[in-house]
Short mmCIF file of C-alpha atoms in Angstrom, two decimals:
data_model
loop_
_atom_site.label_atom_id
_atom_site.label_comp_id
_atom_site.label_asym_id
_atom_site.label_seq_id
_atom_site.Cartn_x
_atom_site.Cartn_y
_atom_site.Cartn_z
CA MET A 1 -5.57 -9.80 22.74
CA LEU A 2 -3.64 -12.54 21.05
CA GLU A 3 -1.13 -14.22 23.37
CA GLY A 4 1.35 -17.07 23.09
CA TRP A 5 4.53 -16.61 25.10
CA LEU A 6 8.00 -17.84 24.11
CA SER A 7 10.57 -18.06 26.91
CA LEU A 8 13.82 -16.24 26.17
CA LYS A 9 15.47 -17.65 29.30
CA ASP A 10 18.06 -19.86 27.59
CA VAL A 11 18.85 -17.71 24.53
CA PRO A 12 22.67 -17.53 24.29
CA ALA A 13 24.57 -14.30 23.55
CA GLU A 14 25.06 -15.35 19.90
CA GLY A 15 21.28 -15.70 19.54
CA ARG A 16 18.89 -18.51 18.74
CA GLU A 17 16.72 -19.34 15.76
CA PHE A 18 13.08 -20.34 16.09
CA SER A 19 10.59 -21.57 13.50
CA PHE A 20 6.82 -21.47 13.84
CA GLU A 21 4.05 -22.66 11.58
CA THR A 22 0.76 -21.72 13.11
CA ASN A 23 -2.76 -22.91 12.44
CA GLU A 24 -4.02 -20.47 15.07
CA ASN A 25 -7.59 -19.38 14.41
CA TRP A 26 -6.60 -16.10 12.81
CA GLN A 27 -10.03 -15.67 11.20
CA GLU A 28 -11.55 -14.48 14.50
CA PHE A 29 -8.94 -11.70 14.70
CA ILE A 30 -9.52 -10.85 11.05
CA ALA A 31 -13.24 -10.51 11.83
CA GLU A 32 -12.53 -8.52 15.02
CA PHE A 33 -10.62 -5.91 13.01
CA ASN A 34 -13.19 -6.03 10.16
CA LEU A 35 -10.58 -7.08 7.61
CA LYS A 36 -11.77 -8.63 4.36
CA PHE A 37 -9.48 -11.55 3.57
CA LYS A 38 -8.92 -15.21 4.36
CA ILE A 39 -5.67 -16.97 5.29
CA LEU A 40 -5.30 -19.99 3.01
CA ILE A 41 -2.23 -21.74 4.45
CA PRO A 42 -0.68 -21.65 7.93
CA LEU A 43 1.49 -18.61 8.56
CA LYS A 44 5.19 -19.54 8.77
CA LEU A 45 7.66 -17.49 10.79
CA ASP A 46 11.42 -17.98 10.96
CA LEU A 47 12.83 -15.82 13.74
CA THR A 48 16.29 -15.08 15.11
CA VAL A 49 16.45 -13.59 18.62
CA LEU A 50 19.68 -11.82 19.60
CA PRO A 51 19.89 -10.63 23.23
CA GLN A 52 21.26 -7.12 23.72
CA LYS A 53 21.98 -5.09 26.84
CA LYS A 54 18.71 -3.13 26.71
CA GLY A 55 16.48 -5.55 24.85
CA PHE A 56 16.32 -8.09 22.04
CA TRP A 57 17.13 -7.75 18.36
CA LEU A 58 14.46 -9.64 16.39
CA LYS A 59 14.90 -10.49 12.73
CA GLY A 60 13.16 -12.96 10.54
CA VAL A 61 10.81 -13.73 7.70
CA ILE A 62 7.08 -14.36 7.61
CA GLN A 63 5.32 -16.08 4.73
CA GLY A 64 1.87 -17.28 3.81
CA LYS A 65 -0.97 -17.07 1.32
CA VAL A 66 -4.18 -15.03 1.55
CA GLU A 67 -7.35 -14.60 -0.51
CA PHE A 68 -9.12 -11.26 -0.80
CA ALA A 69 -11.35 -9.26 -3.13
CA CYS A 70 -9.41 -7.21 -5.67
CA ASP A 71 -9.58 -3.48 -4.85
CA ARG A 72 -10.44 -2.64 -8.48
CA CYS A 73 -12.69 -5.42 -9.84
CA LEU A 74 -13.81 -7.21 -6.63
CA GLU A 75 -12.93 -10.63 -8.09
CA PRO A 76 -11.29 -13.13 -5.71
CA ALA A 77 -7.52 -12.86 -5.79
CA ILE A 78 -4.81 -14.91 -4.11
CA ILE A 79 -1.48 -13.50 -3.06
CA SER A 80 1.54 -15.31 -1.66
CA PHE A 81 3.85 -13.20 0.46
CA LYS A 82 7.30 -13.54 1.96
CA GLU A 83 8.34 -10.52 3.98
CA TYR A 84 11.58 -9.91 5.88
CA PHE A 85 11.63 -7.84 9.07
CA GLU A 86 14.16 -6.64 11.59
CA PHE A 87 13.64 -4.52 14.71
CA PHE A 88 14.72 -3.94 18.30
CA GLU A 89 12.35 -4.62 21.20
CA GLU A 90 13.27 -2.81 24.42
CA LYS A 91 13.12 -4.69 27.71
CA GLU A 92 11.38 -1.74 29.29
CA PRO A 93 9.61 0.86 27.14
CA ALA A 94 10.86 4.42 27.61
CA GLU A 95 7.29 5.60 28.19
CA PRO A 96 5.31 3.86 30.99
CA GLU A 97 2.07 4.25 29.02
CA ASN A 98 3.57 2.02 26.26
CA MET A 99 3.97 -0.97 28.61
CA GLY A 100 0.91 -2.70 27.13
CA GLU A 101 2.29 -2.42 23.58
CA SER A 102 5.50 -4.31 24.32
CA LEU A 103 6.05 -7.77 22.89
CA LEU A 104 8.11 -8.62 25.99
CA ARG A 105 7.19 -9.35 29.57
CA PHE A 106 9.36 -10.18 32.57
CA ILE A 107 8.07 -13.14 34.56
CA ASP A 108 9.75 -15.66 36.87
CA SER A 109 13.18 -13.97 36.52
CA HIS A 110 13.31 -14.15 32.70
CA TYR A 111 11.85 -12.47 29.63
CA GLU A 112 9.16 -13.90 27.40
CA LEU A 113 8.20 -12.83 23.89
CA ASN A 114 4.56 -12.72 22.79
CA ILE A 115 5.10 -14.75 19.63
CA PHE A 116 1.46 -14.71 18.46
CA GLN A 117 1.31 -10.92 18.67
CA LEU A 118 4.60 -10.73 16.75
CA ILE A 119 3.26 -13.04 14.02
CA TRP A 120 0.00 -11.06 13.79
CA GLU A 121 1.76 -7.68 13.56
CA GLN A 122 4.27 -8.84 10.96
CA PHE A 123 1.50 -10.54 8.98
CA LEU A 124 -0.54 -7.32 8.80
CA LEU A 125 2.55 -5.32 7.84
CA SER A 126 3.36 -7.78 5.05
CA LEU A 127 0.03 -7.29 3.25
CA PRO A 128 0.07 -4.95 0.23
CA ASP A 129 -1.62 -1.56 0.51
CA LYS A 130 -3.37 -2.03 -2.81
CA LYS A 131 -4.66 -5.57 -3.22
CA LEU A 132 -4.96 -6.41 -6.92
CA CYS A 133 -5.83 -9.61 -8.76
CA GLN A 134 -3.24 -8.62 -11.38
CA GLU A 135 -1.09 -5.54 -11.94
CA GLU A 136 -3.00 -4.70 -15.16
CA CYS A 137 -6.47 -4.99 -13.60
CA LYS A 138 -8.87 -2.60 -15.37
CA GLY A 139 -11.48 -2.63 -12.61
CA LEU A 140 -15.20 -2.01 -12.95
CA CYS A 141 -16.99 0.49 -15.17
CA PRO A 142 -18.14 3.28 -12.81
CA LYS A 143 -21.43 3.64 -14.72
CA CYS A 144 -22.67 0.10 -15.48
CA GLY A 145 -20.46 -2.04 -13.22
CA THR A 146 -19.08 -4.27 -16.00
CA ASN A 147 -15.83 -6.02 -15.11
CA LEU A 148 -13.54 -4.45 -17.71
CA ASN A 149 -11.11 -7.37 -17.44
CA LEU A 150 -13.78 -9.70 -18.88
CA ALA A 151 -15.70 -7.45 -21.28
CA SER A 152 -15.90 -3.92 -22.55
CA CYS A 153 -18.92 -1.68 -22.21
CA ASN A 154 -20.45 1.07 -24.34
CA CYS A 155 -20.67 3.65 -21.58
CA GLU A 156 -19.48 7.16 -22.34
CA LYS A 157 -15.99 7.56 -20.95
CA THR A 158 -15.52 10.60 -18.76
CA THR A 159 -12.13 11.91 -17.88
CA GLY A 160 -11.39 13.58 -14.61
CA ASP A 161 -13.63 14.78 -11.85
CA PRO A 162 -17.13 15.71 -13.12
CA ARG A 163 -17.27 18.59 -10.60
CA LEU A 164 -14.44 20.24 -12.54
CA SER A 165 -16.04 19.77 -15.99
CA ILE A 166 -16.80 23.51 -16.29
CA PHE A 167 -13.06 24.16 -16.49
CA ARG A 168 -12.70 21.96 -19.60
CA GLN A 169 -14.50 24.64 -21.62
CA LEU A 170 -12.31 27.42 -20.27
CA LYS A 171 -10.15 29.09 -22.94
CA LEU A 172 -7.01 30.89 -21.86
CA LYS A 173 -5.70 33.83 -23.85
CA SER A 174 -2.01 33.71 -24.66
CA LYS A 175 0.03 36.91 -24.66
#
């Protein structure tokens, strides 16, 4: 798993701000999870850590730029993102089986934050569910495969699910 530990030993009660710009080899983790995109510029994280009685309040912003294949037309698309986040990380998880999922560890009488894991998680959460080259992307023709953003085709247009086509001929009697 991805590890890079940040000591929280000297974080004052009013909190501390950290900035990271990482050129970490993220592509190997992208390949490990079989994700289909490429990070184009180093990921940048601005983070504020606020110590609390039972943990740490983490808030910040992550930004970067990725390239991926459009979900509709498969053309290369580039997206820039800037995503804000805010959450509480407990010093000790309530459930012992969740110990491995924590971003914190206690070592040498102080807490450390796994900053690389935090960056990776926030990066994945910042990516859009539907990756499009443009909002108006028309996609590919399902019959001939023509990119409908670049050209039109002469294929017969079908509407709806072909398995339900029998119902299109159904006539209902009105009372």
